[in-house]
Amino acid sequence: MHVHLPVTVHQARLGPREFQVVRPARPPRRALLLDEGPYLNAYVDDGAARLLAGLWSLAATSPRSLIHVPLRPTGVGSPEPGARPLDLVLLHHSLQFAPSRWKELRGLLGPGRRRSLSAPASEPEVDYEALHHAENRDHFHQHLHAETLFVTGSAKVFRETAGAFREVARHGPAHVRDTTRLGHYCARLHSGDMRTGTRTREIHIEYTDSWPDGPA
């Protein structure tokens, strides 16, 4: 089963290499990614969570592309003091793109070509025991540059973790609207499940249905 994602595809050359950048045709309106010190916090409604799940899966099937999700200019209001809004770039480790060149590449991108790309709509069954084996190399790595979080990993780790966003989209709305439940609904990508490499931080994905322009 697959989902079709409306995207724009951009080509730009840096020196001898040409890079392909894929963006959602419509960036999520109700989504925010914040650097808040110890954690990286993503706040999303169900539509944004589904879109991010699709783009996360697309990163697994598009090892030659940078998946760029503009999140800073969403117009959802100012974050908490000290929080740093970020855009997001997902890329396969084999691309070997230096985040320090992102600002230059981003400045070369034109309007792009509209396309519809297919991505898996579900995740494979995960062998959690194998994640703890010493030879496991399917980790995420993170870099921050030019107000952008770069998440680099293998196709396997992108495939297996897209479900964190689907889980938030599936269960978040009912949870927060049920007055018998307390607290928020979230999912996490963290070191405890052996998803992150050295010097990476937990990504906390929280469902939010209250935005400045009204409930979702």
PDB file of C-alpha atoms in Angstrom, residues 3 5 45-55 165-166 169-170 173:
ATOM      1  CA  VAL A   3       0.470   7.070  -0.598  1.00  0.00           C
ATOM      2  CA  LEU A   5       2.569  12.883  -2.297  1.00  0.00           C
ATOM      3  CA  ASP A  45      -1.790  18.482  13.782  1.00  0.00           C
ATOM      4  CA  ASP A  46      -3.004  15.247  12.205  1.00  0.00           C
ATOM      5  CA  GLY A  47      -2.655  16.492   8.633  1.00  0.00           C
ATOM      6  CA  ALA A  48       0.918  17.623   9.186  1.00  0.00           C
ATOM      7  CA  ALA A  49       1.751  14.344  10.937  1.00  0.00           C
ATOM      8  CA  ARG A  50       0.444  12.326   7.964  1.00  0.00           C
ATOM      9  CA  LEU A  51       2.418  14.486   5.531  1.00  0.00           C
ATOM     10  CA  LEU A  52       5.617  14.108   7.561  1.00  0.00           C
ATOM     11  CA  ALA A  53       5.077  10.347   7.742  1.00  0.00           C
ATOM     12  CA  GLY A  54       4.839  10.262   3.954  1.00  0.00           C
ATOM     13  CA  LEU A  55       7.957  12.396   3.505  1.00  0.00           C
ATOM     14  CA  PHE A 165       4.203  10.295  12.812  1.00  0.00           C
ATOM     15  CA  ARG A 166       1.371   8.012  11.686  1.00  0.00           C
ATOM     16  CA  ALA A 169      -1.965  11.357  13.364  1.00  0.00           C
ATOM     17  CA  ARG A 170      -4.046   8.272  14.153  1.00  0.00           C
ATOM     18  CA  PRO A 173      -7.002  13.914  17.917  1.00  0.00           C
TER      19      PRO A 173
END
